[in-house]
C-alpha positions as MATLAB code, in Angstrom:
seq = 'MLHLRLITPSDRTDAVVRLIEGTVGTTHLVVLPGAARNPSGDVVMCDVAREAGDELIGTLRALDLDKTGSIAVENIDLSLSRRADKAEDEAPGEGADAVLWEHLADATHEESTLSVTYVAFITLATMIAACGVVLDNAVLIVGAMAVGPEFGPLAGLSTALVQRHPRLALRSLTALLVGFGVAMAVTVGFSLFMDAVHLFSQEKLDADRPNTGFVYAPDWFSFVVAVLAGIAGTLSLTSAKSGALVGVAISVTTVPAAANAAVALSYGDTKQTWGSTEQLLLNLLGIVLAGTLTLLTQKWLWAKHRGARVPSRGAPL';
ca = [
     -11.463   -2.586    5.118;
     -10.039   -0.200    2.544;
     -11.740    1.046   -0.607;
      -9.534    1.481   -3.677;
     -10.581    3.638   -6.612;
      -8.234    3.275   -9.537;
      -7.989    5.024  -12.892;
      -6.154    2.754  -15.293;
      -5.086    3.173  -18.927;
      -7.261    0.896  -21.028;
      -4.314   -1.266  -22.080;
      -3.473   -2.026  -18.432;
      -6.943   -2.639  -17.041;
      -6.873   -6.406  -17.599;
      -3.542   -6.703  -15.790;
      -4.860   -4.635  -12.874;
      -8.030   -6.715  -12.658;
      -6.041   -9.970  -12.671;
      -3.813   -8.559   -9.941;
      -6.804   -7.704   -7.754;
      -8.488  -11.048   -8.404;
      -5.282  -12.846   -7.484;
      -4.817  -11.000   -4.194;
      -6.179  -12.638   -1.069;
      -8.409  -10.292    0.907;
     -10.045   -8.404   -1.984;
     -13.722   -8.245   -2.878;
     -16.416   -6.034   -4.416;
     -14.516   -5.621   -7.681;
     -16.127   -3.140  -10.094;
     -14.854   -2.222  -13.575;
     -16.216    0.793  -15.449;
     -14.706    0.825  -18.963;
     -14.023    4.282  -20.357;
     -15.535    6.052  -17.333;
     -12.504    8.217  -16.541;
     -11.961   11.500  -18.354;
      -8.987   13.146  -16.631;
      -6.828   11.178  -16.995;
      -8.699    9.172  -19.571;
      -9.081    5.456  -19.034;
     -11.106    2.917  -17.095;
     -12.240    3.087  -13.484;
     -11.578    0.050  -11.312;
     -12.874   -0.138   -7.764;
     -12.521   -2.786   -5.082;
     -12.456   -3.313   -1.352;
      -9.452   -4.907    0.309;
      -8.702   -6.020    3.843;
      -6.331   -3.610    5.543;
      -3.773   -6.350    6.156;
      -3.583   -7.018    2.398;
      -3.693   -3.377    1.379;
      -0.020   -2.452    1.567;
       1.106   -5.253   -0.736;
      -1.645   -4.546   -3.261;
      -0.923   -0.818   -3.317;
       2.798   -1.490   -3.677;
       2.205   -3.809   -6.638;
      -0.094   -1.271   -8.283;
       2.658    1.319   -7.974;
       5.082   -1.163   -9.491;
       2.776   -1.120  -12.542;
       3.304    2.700  -12.615;
      -0.397    3.209  -12.047;
       0.362    6.215   -9.840;
       2.073    7.825  -12.846;
      -0.172    6.749  -15.719;
      -3.468    6.819  -13.815;
      -4.541    7.232  -10.220;
      -4.655    5.294   -6.945;
      -7.068    6.595   -4.313;
      -7.500    4.829   -0.969;
     -10.233    5.407    1.600;
     -10.998    3.799    4.950;
     -14.351    2.043    5.166;
     -15.942    2.713    8.543;
     -18.833    0.321    8.019;
     -19.224   -2.540    5.548;
     -22.255   -4.812    5.821;
     -21.252   -7.631    3.516;
     -20.591  -11.331    3.953;
     -18.069  -11.123    1.121;
     -16.194   -8.399    2.996;
     -16.191  -10.524    6.154;
     -14.862  -13.473    4.160;
     -12.148  -11.350    2.558;
     -10.965  -10.163    5.974;
     -10.940  -13.749    7.262;
      -8.893  -14.921    4.273;
      -6.339  -12.113    4.505;
      -3.296  -13.023    6.603;
      -2.794  -11.336    9.955;
      -4.849   -8.709   11.718;
      -5.778   -5.372   10.205;
      -4.789   -3.505   13.366;
      -1.233   -4.836   13.037;
      -0.802   -3.958    9.353;
       1.242   -0.909    8.363;
       0.198    0.957    5.235;
       3.556    2.460    4.378;
       2.236    4.561    1.524;
      -0.431    6.049    3.796;
       2.086    6.605    6.587;
       4.511    8.337    4.256;
       1.751   10.535    2.854;
       0.374   11.413    6.293;
       3.762   12.267    7.769;
       4.650   14.253    4.630;
       1.635   16.477    5.219;
       2.139   16.761    8.980;
       5.860   17.529    8.664;
       5.554   20.280    6.073;
       6.594   23.702    7.318;
       3.558   25.919    6.848;
       2.070   29.066    8.325;
      -0.528   26.975   10.154;
       2.114   24.688   11.657;
       4.229   27.627   12.847;
       1.137   29.361   14.219;
       0.080   26.304   16.240;
       3.509   25.628   17.714;
       3.980   29.326   18.529;
       0.585   29.603   20.212;
       1.247   26.385   22.130;
       4.592   27.738   23.354;
       3.033   31.022   24.447;
       0.286   29.187   26.330;
       2.942   27.016   27.975;
       4.871   30.179   28.921;
       1.851   31.354   30.877;
       1.621   27.929   32.442;
       5.230   27.806   33.654;
       5.177   31.327   35.087;
       1.862   30.738   36.875;
       2.809   27.138   37.776;
      -0.524   26.104   36.251;
      -0.658   22.432   35.205;
      -3.910   22.946   33.257;
      -2.247   25.455   30.938;
       0.704   23.087   30.479;
      -1.583   20.234   29.461;
      -3.474   22.544   27.109;
      -0.245   23.680   25.472;
       0.866   20.067   25.011;
      -2.415   19.208   23.289;
      -2.159   22.203   20.921;
       1.453   21.558   19.903;
       1.810   19.943   16.421;
       5.406   18.757   16.855;
       4.641   15.027   16.813;
       3.997   15.200   13.062;
       7.590   16.110   12.124;
       8.925   13.672   14.742;
       6.898   10.850   13.183;
       8.009   12.024    9.754;
      11.646   11.823   10.816;
      11.184    8.278   12.146;
       9.424    7.227    8.950;
      12.160    8.788    6.834;
      14.866    6.916    8.727;
      13.102    3.575    8.294;
      12.128    4.143    4.658;
      15.449    5.830    3.797;
      13.657    8.902    2.535;
      16.147   11.807    2.771;
      13.733   14.449    1.477;
      11.158   13.588    4.151;
      13.916   13.638    6.787;
      15.071   17.081    5.664;
      11.497   18.387    5.582;
      10.812   17.052    9.082;
      14.040   18.467   10.532;
      13.318   21.827    8.918;
       9.821   21.901   10.417;
      11.178   21.045   13.869;
      14.095   23.489   13.868;
      12.303   26.410   12.240;
       9.074   25.760   14.146;
      10.681   25.671   17.576;
      13.074   28.483   16.650;
      10.281   30.845   15.633;
       8.081   29.787   18.546;
      10.813   30.396   21.120;
      11.833   33.728   19.569;
       8.243   34.977   19.595;
       7.793   33.707   23.143;
      10.853   35.669   24.298;
       9.194   38.806   22.937;
       5.881   37.761   24.474;
       7.580   37.268   27.848;
       9.178   40.721   27.704;
       5.787   42.250   26.885;
       4.086   40.375   29.738;
       6.812   41.563   32.102;
       6.354   45.126   30.932;
       2.646   44.990   31.798;
       3.498   43.321   35.142;
       1.903   39.959   34.350;
       5.218   38.067   34.291;
       8.065   38.557   36.732;
      11.408   36.935   37.444;
      10.262   36.310   41.009;
       7.482   34.050   39.704;
       9.913   32.240   37.438;
      12.428   31.702   40.265;
       9.788   30.729   42.825;
       9.144   27.158   43.888;
       7.007   25.588   41.143;
       5.865   22.117   42.231;
       3.583   21.646   39.199;
       5.901   22.793   36.437;
       9.437   22.710   37.829;
      10.080   19.438   35.976;
      10.290   21.235   32.621;
      13.818   22.471   33.341;
      15.007   19.476   35.392;
      15.613   16.622   32.917;
      16.197   13.133   34.279;
      15.920    9.519   33.161;
      12.179    9.513   33.827;
      11.805   12.226   31.180;
      13.578   10.038   28.645;
      11.581    6.932   29.599;
       8.274    8.787   29.233;
       9.372   10.200   25.876;
      10.257    6.704   24.638;
       6.926    5.278   25.779;
       5.078    8.200   24.198;
       6.998    7.716   20.958;
       5.975    4.049   20.814;
       2.336    4.871   21.567;
       2.225    7.690   19.040;
       3.761    5.582   16.280;
       1.364    2.723   16.946;
      -1.559    5.144   16.846;
      -0.467    6.346   13.412;
       0.149    2.924   11.908;
      -3.050    1.427   13.302;
      -5.216    4.411   12.300;
      -6.164    5.038   15.941;
      -5.534    8.770   15.792;
      -7.443    9.421   19.010;
      -4.512    8.014   20.954;
      -2.358   10.881   19.690;
      -4.061   13.239   22.126;
      -2.768   11.145   25.011;
       0.688   11.137   23.472;
       0.643   14.907   23.011;
      -0.004   15.588   26.698;
       2.543   13.079   27.985;
       5.791   14.728   26.846;
       7.271   18.098   27.715;
       8.597   19.367   24.402;
       6.525   22.545   24.116;
       6.596   23.398   27.868;
      10.371   22.958   27.924;
      10.745   25.264   24.927;
       8.471   27.799   26.610;
      10.398   27.726   29.880;
      13.668   28.134   27.994;
      12.272   31.186   26.190;
      10.942   32.831   29.361;
      14.170   32.111   31.250;
      16.184   33.527   28.351;
      14.192   36.747   28.462;
      15.315   37.171   32.070;
      18.881   36.060   31.414;
      18.493   32.918   33.537;
      21.033   30.674   31.815;
      20.577   27.808   34.282;
      16.879   27.343   33.544;
      17.433   28.051   29.849;
      20.003   25.290   29.556;
      18.031   22.866   31.724;
      14.880   23.413   29.652;
      16.844   23.004   26.415;
      18.243   19.706   27.690;
      14.714   18.596   28.542;
      13.513   19.537   25.068;
      16.333   17.729   23.275;
      15.993   14.671   25.509;
      12.301   14.368   24.732;
      12.807   14.877   20.997;
      15.540   12.231   20.935;
      13.435    9.758   22.921;
      10.410   10.119   20.640;
      12.406    9.785   17.410;
      14.375    6.813   18.725;
      11.247    5.035   19.939;
       9.325    5.792   16.746;
      12.127    4.502   14.549;
      12.569    1.288   16.536;
       8.806    0.730   16.605;
       8.518    1.063   12.833;
      11.520   -1.228   12.288;
       9.971   -3.832   14.587;
       6.606   -3.605   12.834;
       8.294   -3.893    9.456;
      10.263   -6.963   10.533;
       7.273   -8.676   12.174;
       5.009   -8.060    9.194;
       7.643   -9.252    6.719;
       8.114  -12.395    8.792;
       4.363  -12.932    8.925;
       3.937  -12.404    5.191;
       6.770  -14.823    4.495;
       4.846  -17.561    6.298;
       1.418  -16.733    4.888;
      -0.640  -18.839    2.505;
      -0.215  -18.283   -1.265;
      -2.495  -15.876   -3.089;
      -5.538  -17.119   -5.013;
      -3.659  -17.104   -8.264;
      -0.906  -15.492  -10.245;
      -1.543  -11.753  -10.353;
      -0.259  -11.267  -13.888;
];
């Protein structure tokens, strides 16, 4: 279930209330006339089944409520109510299959914004991965994958392509390019420093690395894994199962490939640099392609399902 808290201009409250009452899957409607102060107006609250939430939120935005008032949405972790159970039963489809496009766009907007924190995380992840590839330590590689924040911009790019949102696409591409660019540049300097203090060496980089040699040897398995990870990551975002993102993060070799490219570049090893760059680009392409196709499929399936659903309880306006 979702909880909606709305601030509505007084002259639109009746229309909003009728809309909520006419939407299948809503319950616990509360109206507080004149309760809002900034912006001034009435406060309307209700609970709505997740599978009915996207349509209701979209219709509220069509009433310009996001401009003249406010629309706040929260997830309800626990709701002990027979009315809530009935609302979920009446709503078409399953909540786990529903995509809240407004929430997805907002989440990916935040995750794909180039910020100091984002650059710091991706740089630290790349430096950790650099230690992992030189030492051939799989634990460090997995740790670096988990720290890396790059799935946010990748999901943002997929969302932008599906929603035709050029500003989100540009923001996501900027975060990816600048983030990896800064991370790899800093890691080159880090590698030179580690070599100077005799912790890194070209002999270690050129040695047989059974645990981490895959990061500069791209093949079709790399692309297949990236596609599968992209599907899983997108589903975890749209179904609000964020815990699955950890598994996605440690299944693709974006950050380790960038790290290996940076270390190899510091030693002038063009073969490993190019191989790692190919691995990085292959993984990025696979994730974006899979994420975009997953969102398009979800959009088509949900539109088909909504087209065959039962009518709402009444005319919304």
